[in-house]
XYZ file of C-alpha atoms in Angstrom:
674
model
C -24.874 46.598 26.621
C -24.075 48.269 23.320
C -22.882 51.873 23.547
C -24.570 54.026 20.898
C -22.012 56.775 20.395
C -22.484 60.310 19.156
C -19.778 62.430 17.596
C -16.863 62.928 19.999
C -18.035 60.359 22.548
C -15.691 57.563 23.642
C -16.154 54.145 25.207
C -13.681 51.741 26.864
C -12.769 48.496 25.119
C -12.605 45.342 27.198
C -11.401 43.174 24.295
C -8.344 43.450 22.074
C -9.524 41.253 19.213
C -12.285 43.132 17.479
C -14.192 43.427 14.251
C -15.285 46.777 12.833
C -18.360 46.480 10.624
C -19.275 49.181 8.142
C -22.591 49.494 6.322
C -22.759 52.363 3.831
C -25.491 51.389 1.371
C -23.221 52.212 -1.585
C -19.691 50.979 -2.378
C -17.070 52.802 -0.319
C -13.366 52.281 0.291
C -12.299 51.269 3.796
C -8.836 52.405 4.917
C -7.153 52.237 8.315
C -4.206 54.316 9.478
C -1.884 53.760 12.417
C -0.877 56.856 14.357
C 1.951 57.528 16.784
C 1.625 59.119 20.218
C 0.904 62.511 18.638
C -1.706 61.012 16.309
C 0.374 61.485 13.152
C 0.894 58.819 10.485
C 4.685 58.547 9.977
C 4.617 56.963 6.511
C 2.704 54.966 3.907
C 3.754 51.730 5.594
C 1.442 52.729 8.468
C -1.640 52.665 6.207
C -3.755 49.562 5.458
C -5.744 49.964 2.259
C -7.101 47.827 -0.628
C -3.690 47.754 -2.309
C -1.926 46.681 0.927
C -4.779 45.250 3.022
C -2.813 43.745 5.928
C -0.578 45.197 8.604
C 0.402 43.572 11.912
C -2.850 43.238 13.844
C -4.961 44.938 11.183
C -6.724 43.943 7.986
C -9.074 45.889 5.722
C -11.137 45.009 2.675
C -9.486 44.455 -0.691
C -12.257 46.135 -2.689
C -14.839 48.876 -2.467
C -18.104 47.510 -1.088
C -21.311 48.618 0.575
C -20.467 46.472 3.617
C -17.047 45.919 5.182
C -15.612 44.010 8.099
C -12.214 45.101 9.356
C -10.246 42.772 11.622
C -8.249 44.310 14.475
C -5.938 42.651 17.017
C -4.728 45.416 19.324
C -2.231 43.092 21.022
C -0.527 42.506 17.682
C 0.012 46.146 16.693
C 3.370 47.751 17.333
C 4.052 49.352 20.705
C 4.668 52.594 18.802
C 1.045 52.636 17.631
C -1.257 54.695 19.832
C -4.146 55.285 17.441
C -5.983 53.230 14.821
C -8.225 55.383 12.612
C -10.918 53.900 10.366
C -11.449 55.952 7.203
C -14.211 55.721 4.614
C -13.965 57.263 1.151
C -16.039 57.208 -2.008
C -14.165 55.794 -5.024
C -13.706 58.198 -7.940
C -14.079 57.352 -11.602
C -16.585 54.503 -11.230
C -19.787 56.411 -11.903
C -20.945 56.371 -8.281
C -21.882 59.171 -5.877
C -19.310 61.909 -5.344
C -20.254 62.966 -1.820
C -21.636 61.365 1.332
C -24.475 63.881 1.309
C -26.098 61.955 -1.541
C -26.010 58.538 0.174
C -27.452 57.066 3.349
C -25.611 57.828 6.586
C -22.840 55.208 7.068
C -23.200 52.946 10.094
C -20.150 51.631 11.974
C -20.162 48.967 14.700
C -17.309 47.671 16.847
C -17.957 44.047 17.792
C -16.257 41.204 19.560
C -15.310 37.937 17.907
C -18.681 36.461 18.851
C -20.530 39.234 17.020
C -21.598 41.052 20.199
C -21.678 44.780 19.593
C -19.463 46.891 21.836
C -20.186 50.302 20.340
C -22.039 51.685 17.319
C -21.952 55.027 15.536
C -24.106 56.433 12.737
C -22.163 59.104 10.834
C -24.619 61.935 10.276
C -24.229 65.543 9.153
C -22.123 64.840 6.057
C -22.756 66.886 2.907
C -20.080 67.623 0.294
C -17.487 65.403 1.973
C -16.166 62.431 0.011
C -13.942 61.040 2.787
C -14.507 60.750 6.516
C -12.716 59.559 9.649
C -15.417 57.263 11.006
C -13.920 56.359 14.364
C -10.620 55.759 16.070
C -9.277 53.257 18.570
C -6.738 54.938 20.831
C -4.454 53.906 23.666
C -4.739 55.868 26.914
C -2.745 54.923 30.030
C -2.259 51.373 28.777
C -5.962 50.815 27.976
C -7.739 51.043 24.641
C -10.850 53.089 23.925
C -13.007 53.818 20.885
C -14.050 57.337 19.914
C -16.698 58.376 17.368
C -15.071 60.985 15.120
C -17.193 61.684 12.021
C -14.781 64.282 10.608
C -15.419 64.694 6.884
C -13.204 66.102 4.125
C -14.524 67.653 0.920
C -11.068 67.253 -0.607
C -11.344 63.498 -0.402
C -8.930 60.904 0.866
C -5.871 62.946 -0.125
C -6.917 65.864 2.095
C -7.752 63.485 4.949
C -4.369 61.725 4.814
C -2.601 65.091 4.562
C -4.391 66.212 7.718
C -3.045 63.113 9.466
C 0.498 64.221 8.676
C 1.271 61.920 5.752
C 3.653 63.637 3.335
C 2.878 61.317 0.383
C -0.893 61.683 0.861
C -1.851 62.616 -2.712
C 0.205 59.849 -4.309
C -1.097 57.238 -1.869
C -4.728 58.358 -2.297
C -4.418 58.075 -6.077
C -2.869 54.614 -5.755
C -5.644 53.456 -3.417
C -8.322 54.661 -5.823
C -6.595 52.975 -8.774
C -6.421 49.684 -6.874
C -10.137 49.896 -6.080
C -11.100 50.776 -9.658
C -9.078 47.835 -10.979
C -10.659 45.554 -8.384
C -14.158 46.618 -9.398
C -13.284 46.081 -13.067
C -12.303 42.452 -12.503
C -15.024 41.510 -10.044
C -17.759 39.128 -11.081
C -20.954 41.196 -10.725
C -22.952 40.117 -7.712
C -26.644 39.286 -8.072
C -29.157 41.947 -7.059
C -29.595 42.280 -3.280
C -32.144 40.016 -1.667
C -34.119 40.516 1.511
C -33.017 38.794 4.673
C -35.853 36.297 4.436
C -34.913 35.443 0.884
C -31.231 34.903 1.566
C -29.636 31.529 1.151
C -29.138 30.084 4.633
C -26.461 27.493 5.056
C -24.271 25.953 7.674
C -20.729 26.108 6.402
C -17.248 26.134 7.796
C -16.399 29.669 6.772
C -14.749 32.800 8.122
C -16.372 35.881 9.567
C -15.196 37.913 6.634
C -17.648 40.413 5.275
C -18.293 41.270 1.630
C -15.081 41.895 -0.310
C -12.860 41.281 2.678
C -9.816 39.096 2.887
C -8.690 36.756 5.619
C -8.502 37.827 9.227
C -5.078 38.238 10.842
C -6.201 36.102 13.740
C -8.144 33.427 11.948
C -11.675 32.650 10.901
C -14.915 33.334 12.637
C -18.556 33.117 11.551
C -19.662 34.685 8.301
C -22.554 36.195 6.513
C -23.881 33.420 4.376
C -23.414 30.830 7.126
C -25.774 29.524 9.701
C -24.005 28.381 12.788
C -20.762 28.304 10.816
C -17.811 27.168 12.853
C -14.263 28.349 12.444
C -11.628 25.914 11.287
C -11.075 24.770 14.851
C -14.677 23.957 15.713
C -17.736 25.756 16.996
C -16.368 26.655 20.417
C -13.399 28.584 21.733
C -10.119 26.806 21.043
C -6.988 27.756 22.938
C -4.892 27.238 19.831
C -7.114 29.160 17.464
C -9.988 31.579 17.050
C -13.588 30.815 17.890
C -16.413 30.123 15.504
C -19.446 32.290 15.908
C -22.244 31.091 13.638
C -25.039 33.526 12.973
C -27.820 33.165 10.417
C -27.333 34.404 6.902
C -28.726 37.836 6.213
C -29.176 38.614 9.924
C -28.279 42.256 10.681
C -25.895 42.954 13.561
C -28.738 44.088 15.797
C -30.660 40.818 15.464
C -30.646 39.108 18.871
C -30.271 35.776 17.087
C -27.077 36.930 15.430
C -24.815 35.737 18.234
C -26.510 32.417 18.931
C -24.672 29.464 17.369
C -26.830 26.884 15.717
C -26.989 23.598 17.626
C -26.566 21.751 14.368
C -23.339 23.573 13.696
C -21.799 22.651 17.018
C -22.634 19.002 16.646
C -21.795 18.543 12.991
C -18.659 20.632 12.907
C -20.066 23.198 10.483
C -21.196 20.945 7.639
C -23.526 22.442 5.063
C -27.184 21.932 5.908
C -29.354 21.776 2.801
C -32.643 21.900 4.672
C -32.555 25.740 4.776
C -34.790 26.237 7.841
C -34.868 30.064 7.572
C -35.877 30.245 3.937
C -39.105 32.285 3.811
C -40.663 34.978 1.626
C -43.457 37.464 2.183
C -45.574 35.672 -0.414
C -44.584 32.016 -0.740
C -43.171 31.032 -4.137
C -44.168 27.774 -5.783
C -43.058 24.822 -3.659
C -39.418 23.927 -4.107
C -38.316 20.310 -4.449
C -37.706 18.526 -1.206
C -34.901 16.119 -0.537
C -35.566 12.600 0.736
C -34.959 12.264 4.464
C -31.313 11.758 5.344
C -30.096 9.147 7.831
C -29.869 10.411 11.417
C -26.762 12.470 12.078
C -26.128 13.198 8.393
C -26.907 16.380 6.430
C -29.874 16.370 4.084
C -29.193 15.233 0.556
C -28.930 18.110 -1.909
C -31.559 18.633 -4.585
C -31.637 20.951 -7.584
C -33.659 24.106 -7.090
C -33.370 24.146 -3.301
C -33.369 27.944 -3.070
C -35.868 30.775 -2.995
C -37.476 31.924 -6.214
C -40.756 32.102 -8.098
C -39.605 29.739 -10.823
C -37.211 26.834 -11.161
C -34.923 29.079 -13.216
C -34.716 31.662 -10.439
C -34.243 28.997 -7.762
C -31.390 27.426 -9.718
C -29.818 30.835 -10.250
C -29.951 31.593 -6.523
C -28.666 28.120 -5.699
C -25.632 28.505 -7.982
C -24.814 31.876 -6.453
C -25.191 30.349 -3.001
C -22.697 27.628 -3.959
C -20.342 30.321 -5.269
C -20.546 32.235 -1.982
C -20.204 29.091 0.147
C -17.047 28.044 -1.653
C -15.591 31.560 -1.397
C -16.162 31.769 2.329
C -15.140 28.192 3.122
C -11.878 28.739 1.270
C -11.382 32.033 3.105
C -11.781 30.184 6.402
C -9.198 27.594 5.337
C -6.686 30.177 4.153
C -7.201 32.221 7.301
C -6.591 29.157 9.457
C -3.402 28.315 7.570
C -2.181 31.895 7.974
C -2.942 31.708 11.683
C -1.035 28.441 11.992
C 1.948 29.911 10.104
C 1.973 33.024 12.279
C 1.700 30.974 15.452
C 4.596 28.719 14.473
C 6.791 31.698 13.525
C 6.046 33.333 16.866
C 6.897 30.172 18.805
C 10.117 29.675 16.830
C 11.094 33.302 17.424
C 10.640 32.772 21.152
C 12.897 29.715 21.009
C 15.598 31.535 19.052
C 15.461 34.630 21.248
C 16.414 32.641 24.367
C 20.108 31.611 24.318
C 19.394 28.809 26.784
C 16.975 27.051 24.415
C 18.570 28.009 21.111
C 20.949 25.074 21.084
C 20.736 21.501 22.210
C 17.896 19.114 22.808
C 15.582 21.676 24.402
C 15.593 23.833 21.260
C 15.051 20.851 18.976
C 12.116 19.703 21.082
C 10.544 23.168 21.010
C 10.901 23.365 17.233
C 9.383 19.918 16.792
C 6.470 20.850 19.069
C 5.831 24.048 17.100
C 5.892 22.154 13.814
C 3.579 19.456 15.192
C 1.077 22.048 16.381
C 1.257 23.767 12.975
C 0.580 20.492 11.204
C -2.323 19.729 13.533
C -3.978 23.109 12.948
C -3.552 22.921 9.172
C -4.906 19.379 9.097
C -7.954 20.451 11.106
C -8.591 23.313 8.702
C -8.179 21.065 5.671
C -10.537 18.499 7.159
C -13.203 21.179 7.586
C -12.669 22.426 4.023
C -12.798 18.907 2.595
C -16.071 18.312 4.424
C -17.579 21.375 2.768
C -16.133 20.448 -0.622
C -17.797 17.046 -0.425
C -21.145 18.676 0.302
C -20.718 21.272 -2.453
C -19.584 18.588 -4.876
C -22.682 16.563 -4.127
C -24.814 19.627 -4.737
C -23.022 20.398 -8.003
C -23.625 16.831 -9.186
C -27.391 17.283 -8.932
C -27.560 20.935 -9.983
C -25.503 20.731 -13.189
C -27.782 18.247 -15.015
C -30.867 20.257 -14.021
C -29.688 23.592 -15.445
C -31.689 25.145 -18.306
C -29.998 25.938 -21.621
C -28.992 29.469 -20.592
C -27.088 28.065 -17.587
C -25.879 24.752 -19.062
C -22.544 23.774 -20.544
C -22.469 23.054 -24.257
C -22.077 19.325 -23.540
C -25.260 19.226 -21.432
C -27.960 17.006 -23.052
C -30.471 19.830 -22.555
C -29.123 21.407 -25.751
C -30.273 18.386 -27.761
C -33.868 19.377 -27.011
C -33.275 23.090 -27.668
C -36.110 25.266 -28.893
C -36.008 29.017 -29.461
C -37.362 30.559 -26.230
C -40.308 32.904 -25.969
C -38.849 34.895 -23.047
C -35.422 36.175 -22.102
C -33.817 34.279 -19.178
C -32.640 36.069 -16.058
C -28.971 35.108 -16.587
C -26.533 33.426 -18.949
C -23.501 31.215 -18.369
C -20.175 32.632 -19.546
C -17.901 29.904 -18.205
C -16.806 28.179 -14.992
C -14.905 29.327 -11.905
C -12.767 27.392 -9.468
C -10.107 27.852 -6.788
C -6.843 25.902 -6.352
C -8.099 24.316 -3.131
C -11.382 23.182 -4.707
C -10.212 21.432 -7.869
C -12.043 19.684 -9.604
C -15.198 21.443 -8.308
C -16.460 24.012 -10.827
C -19.022 26.756 -10.185
C -21.002 28.052 -13.201
C -20.291 31.726 -13.860
C -23.768 33.210 -14.335
C -24.181 36.849 -15.360
C -27.507 38.650 -15.225
C -29.313 39.712 -18.395
C -29.502 42.190 -19.936
C -25.741 42.652 -19.703
C -24.689 45.573 -17.548
C -21.140 45.600 -18.951
C -19.615 44.732 -22.270
C -17.315 41.752 -22.703
C -13.642 41.757 -23.644
C -12.239 38.469 -24.935
C -8.515 38.980 -24.368
C -6.515 37.550 -27.281
C -3.178 38.590 -25.783
C -0.683 36.405 -24.022
C -0.949 35.869 -20.287
C 1.099 33.988 -17.739
C -0.973 30.815 -18.147
C -1.124 30.937 -21.945
C 2.590 31.454 -22.629
C 3.398 27.783 -22.353
C 0.360 26.624 -24.334
C 0.692 28.593 -27.552
C 3.936 29.029 -29.423
C 2.187 31.162 -32.044
C 0.061 34.147 -31.078
C -2.149 33.365 -34.099
C -3.412 30.226 -32.348
C -4.386 32.242 -29.277
C -6.199 34.822 -31.413
C -8.045 32.031 -33.196
C -9.131 30.495 -29.908
C -10.245 33.916 -28.646
C -12.437 34.344 -31.717
C -13.899 30.849 -31.267
C -14.704 31.764 -27.657
C -16.412 34.976 -28.822
C -18.490 33.022 -31.358
C -19.546 30.554 -28.648
C -20.609 33.418 -26.345
C -22.451 35.136 -29.191
C -24.252 31.936 -30.174
C -25.327 31.366 -26.574
C -26.674 34.920 -26.273
C -28.599 34.463 -29.514
C -29.921 31.084 -28.391
C -31.263 32.241 -25.023
C -33.124 35.291 -26.377
C -36.363 35.239 -28.345
C -35.651 35.458 -32.071
C -36.835 39.062 -32.423
C -35.232 40.404 -29.233
C -31.492 40.119 -29.931
C -29.586 41.449 -32.959
C -25.893 40.854 -33.632
C -23.541 43.030 -35.688
C -19.967 41.969 -36.460
C -16.975 44.196 -37.271
C -14.041 42.304 -38.779
C -11.987 45.002 -40.551
C -9.330 42.727 -42.072
C -11.451 39.578 -42.373
C -9.070 37.724 -40.047
C -11.956 36.042 -38.220
C -13.806 34.782 -41.311
C -13.160 31.109 -40.556
C -14.365 31.317 -36.942
C -17.350 33.508 -37.889
C -18.542 31.051 -40.554
C -21.195 29.346 -38.329
C -22.819 32.714 -37.603
C -22.701 33.810 -41.237
C -23.982 30.547 -42.733
C -26.915 30.275 -40.315
C -28.176 33.768 -41.156
C -28.348 34.958 -37.553
C -26.399 38.183 -38.169
C -28.093 41.474 -38.980
C -25.706 41.902 -41.941
C -22.487 40.349 -43.227
C -19.413 41.207 -41.122
C -18.333 44.805 -41.751
C -14.886 45.043 -43.342
C -12.447 47.907 -43.804
C -12.463 51.385 -42.305
C -15.702 52.244 -44.122
C -17.493 49.233 -42.651
C -16.250 50.120 -39.160
C -17.483 53.712 -39.504
C -20.884 52.637 -40.849
C -21.699 50.160 -38.056
C -20.430 52.358 -35.235
C -22.201 55.386 -36.684
C -25.573 53.592 -36.795
C -25.238 52.255 -33.265
C -24.087 55.605 -31.886
C -27.101 57.315 -33.457
C -29.307 54.601 -31.981
C -27.965 55.233 -28.474
C -28.498 58.993 -28.868
C -32.044 58.518 -30.194
C -33.138 56.138 -27.455
C -31.591 58.297 -24.739
C -33.419 61.388 -26.017
C -36.695 59.473 -26.224
C -36.361 58.127 -22.687
C -35.316 61.458 -21.197
C -38.158 63.206 -22.980
C -40.702 60.682 -21.795
C -41.453 59.631 -25.375
C -40.129 56.092 -25.432
C -43.258 55.012 -27.351
C -42.638 57.561 -30.117
C -39.620 55.964 -31.784
C -39.682 55.914 -35.600
C -41.771 53.204 -37.330
C -39.781 50.082 -38.011
C -37.280 50.898 -35.280
C -35.551 47.697 -34.121
C -36.309 47.497 -30.411
C -34.218 44.362 -29.899
C -31.093 44.263 -27.765
C -28.053 44.984 -29.942
C -24.663 43.274 -29.697
C -21.680 44.434 -31.730
C -18.754 41.987 -31.933
C -15.462 43.723 -32.726
C -12.527 41.633 -33.931
C -8.905 42.680 -34.400
C -9.163 46.051 -32.635
C -7.669 48.649 -33.313
C -7.080 47.643 -36.946
C -9.318 49.776 -39.190
C -10.222 52.229 -36.394
C -9.483 55.938 -36.708
C -9.746 58.412 -33.831
C -13.446 59.024 -34.453
C -14.201 55.289 -34.432
C -12.258 54.832 -31.195
C -14.260 57.647 -29.587
C -17.513 56.049 -30.750
C -16.416 52.696 -29.358
C -15.722 54.230 -25.963
C -19.120 55.931 -26.077
C -20.879 52.637 -26.813
C -19.038 50.910 -23.979
C -20.092 53.607 -21.494
C -23.600 54.538 -22.635
C -24.732 51.549 -24.686
C -25.696 49.023 -21.984
C -28.201 51.432 -20.480
C -30.205 51.526 -23.733
C -29.674 47.957 -24.927
C -26.484 48.260 -27.010
C -23.747 45.896 -25.882
C -20.121 45.490 -26.881
C -18.028 42.340 -27.251
C -14.397 43.001 -28.151
C -11.836 40.430 -29.234
C -8.564 42.265 -28.792
C -5.029 42.234 -27.452
C -4.450 45.278 -25.293
C -0.837 45.502 -26.420
C -2.011 46.140 -29.987
C -3.554 49.408 -28.766
C -0.512 50.609 -26.788
C -0.126 53.571 -29.125
C -3.255 55.113 -27.610
C -1.676 55.132 -24.159
C -3.967 55.819 -21.174
C -6.718 57.099 -23.489
C -8.209 53.605 -23.692
C -7.864 52.707 -20.002
C -11.529 53.615 -19.296
C -12.567 51.369 -22.204
C -10.781 48.304 -20.844
C -12.098 48.957 -17.328
C -15.665 49.284 -18.610
C -15.570 45.745 -20.037
C -15.626 42.415 -18.225
C -12.399 40.691 -19.227
C -12.686 37.044 -20.231
C -9.962 34.791 -21.578
C -9.971 31.981 -24.149
C -7.790 29.851 -21.845
C -8.022 29.278 -18.074
C -6.661 32.218 -16.074
C -7.030 33.361 -12.459
C -8.018 36.966 -13.072
C -11.578 37.257 -11.736
C -12.555 38.095 -8.156
C -15.656 37.235 -6.172
C -17.706 40.085 -4.649
C -17.495 38.758 -1.070
C -13.907 37.896 -0.153
C -11.927 38.899 -3.239
C -10.285 35.549 -4.036
C -8.555 35.252 -7.398
C -10.720 32.693 -9.209
C -9.569 30.744 -12.239
C -11.938 31.352 -15.133
C -12.515 28.684 -17.775
C -14.444 29.679 -20.921
C -17.540 27.810 -22.021
C -16.433 26.302 -25.333
C -18.156 23.851 -27.653
C -16.637 20.340 -27.331
C -14.412 19.383 -30.299
C -16.358 17.574 -32.995
C -19.757 18.525 -31.572
C -22.454 19.794 -33.930
C -24.536 21.375 -31.176
C -23.513 24.915 -32.154
C -24.589 24.462 -35.769
C -27.861 22.811 -34.719
C -28.745 25.610 -32.308
C -27.816 28.369 -34.771
C -29.874 26.699 -37.485
C -32.970 26.900 -35.275
C -32.232 30.507 -34.350
C -31.721 31.420 -38.016
C -34.987 29.781 -39.038
C -36.866 31.594 -36.281
C -35.290 34.946 -37.202
C -36.290 34.464 -40.851
C -39.931 34.673 -39.790
C -39.322 38.206 -38.530
């Protein structure tokens, strides 16, 4: 029976391997501290946080998120540890709430590996506090218990850590917040939340890691986004590894079905089931395509559009995001299993070396060979499970990619040959492809919702992956500008002709060659602005536009804008920043990056951050406000579930193709009518 705790109440723990689930409704930081016998935290090395997410027997999320799952193995913590405190804090500097009094009461649940709840606690009574000790696991007379704490701190995480006896509390709190802010800046924005009935239900071999959480210190379990998902060692308890749990996607912890493994998962070893038996909506959408019956014992064949949605476009969008999540979680399960196998082998080898009788001679050699053989077996089992999922996802990608509409399709997709200027804005646009080292050559389309919620930064500076490709930085800058033109052309192509306007700032004219397709086709609002005067003129007009629209909206007079006011979405492409920018122009640029997206003014910068070093930290908020993209493949983006580093590949026009010119010609002709 689940113990529903109130503040100060405790409950005994009968298990040592636990999962702590947090649901806060808004993104929060999850931190865990280890305390000694007096409850004090001796040093920063006793704190698990997004910058250092793993400690022996403990792992926390790598990013701020509305939902967290913390992995705890009380047998693996040091004997000097007598208390494990779970802390929640609101991140600062990201535009979110500043106190827990303005958000829903956080809910915390302690569960076993099978998802069964041991104890729950709803943290009520918070007001001006921005950090709180949610609960603590403590050792008493050799046994572990959980206590509901709910102690809040108006001074934030720094005050909380200081109260726990940490001398470097302020420095550590600032570092934790910086790590979270940087993580949010590089995360691919997740799609809007869906109801449980509308969630994508799959059977996948994936870990029990929650949103934005890394791998578990003791292996993989079931996961949100899986249905009957087995761990890397199968669907049942394995003496050499962790169990798989398998609960339906989108099922809350209190759902009685949440701990019941799917029969299909236990018999198929966690393969992806494309039949989606739980897919329902309150009002049924148009019928989705159905796959032909599969042979007995084999998963259903994938079909394009096999997801919830009221249109094929929405179903494909949800299907692509489901593939993205499946690959993230399957890879997390594999990496977790490999980590478990490595840890197990190290532990067995340490036991051999610690015993003088088995350190030398044939007995020691045999023990080392047995440990290595077991390690190889566990890794092979995990890889087999991952390969099984990759085959299924690859088969799905093979049918989904050709069916994508123009907004989602690569430039080499034949759908562009039949392009016509649309009458409505799509729900998303493709900015490139994403993949992981373990999944090559499988690529997942990177779809971003429209209208854009963040500006784009095409980084023309050198990175670790680009150093060996370009001897001359001019070539990298040229490729960055070509990437920006391709993104701009796609945004123009997927919007109705009168609903998207593009302005270009090219102070020194260094991007004239790459901008030629946009200029010749007549799709720009005006020729590219040059010089300091051109920069000031464009930024001044757009800044006034943002101010005017904001005043109209706040005053409830959105219909009273001046006659002839261009109501289209605005995109300003800035090349060669900060050349030609004075202090006033830089301030206006920052203003547009922060306030523009809310009123339909978007920013696309082509810049090398090192060129703006003279501004120091003044421009840090600008870079963080933009989604960084690269003109060459680079592993700098993170998914919103597990936090893997995904390699991003830009969506470029194939060499020698005329598709860009053909599409822009149609857009230019349509715009001429307006």
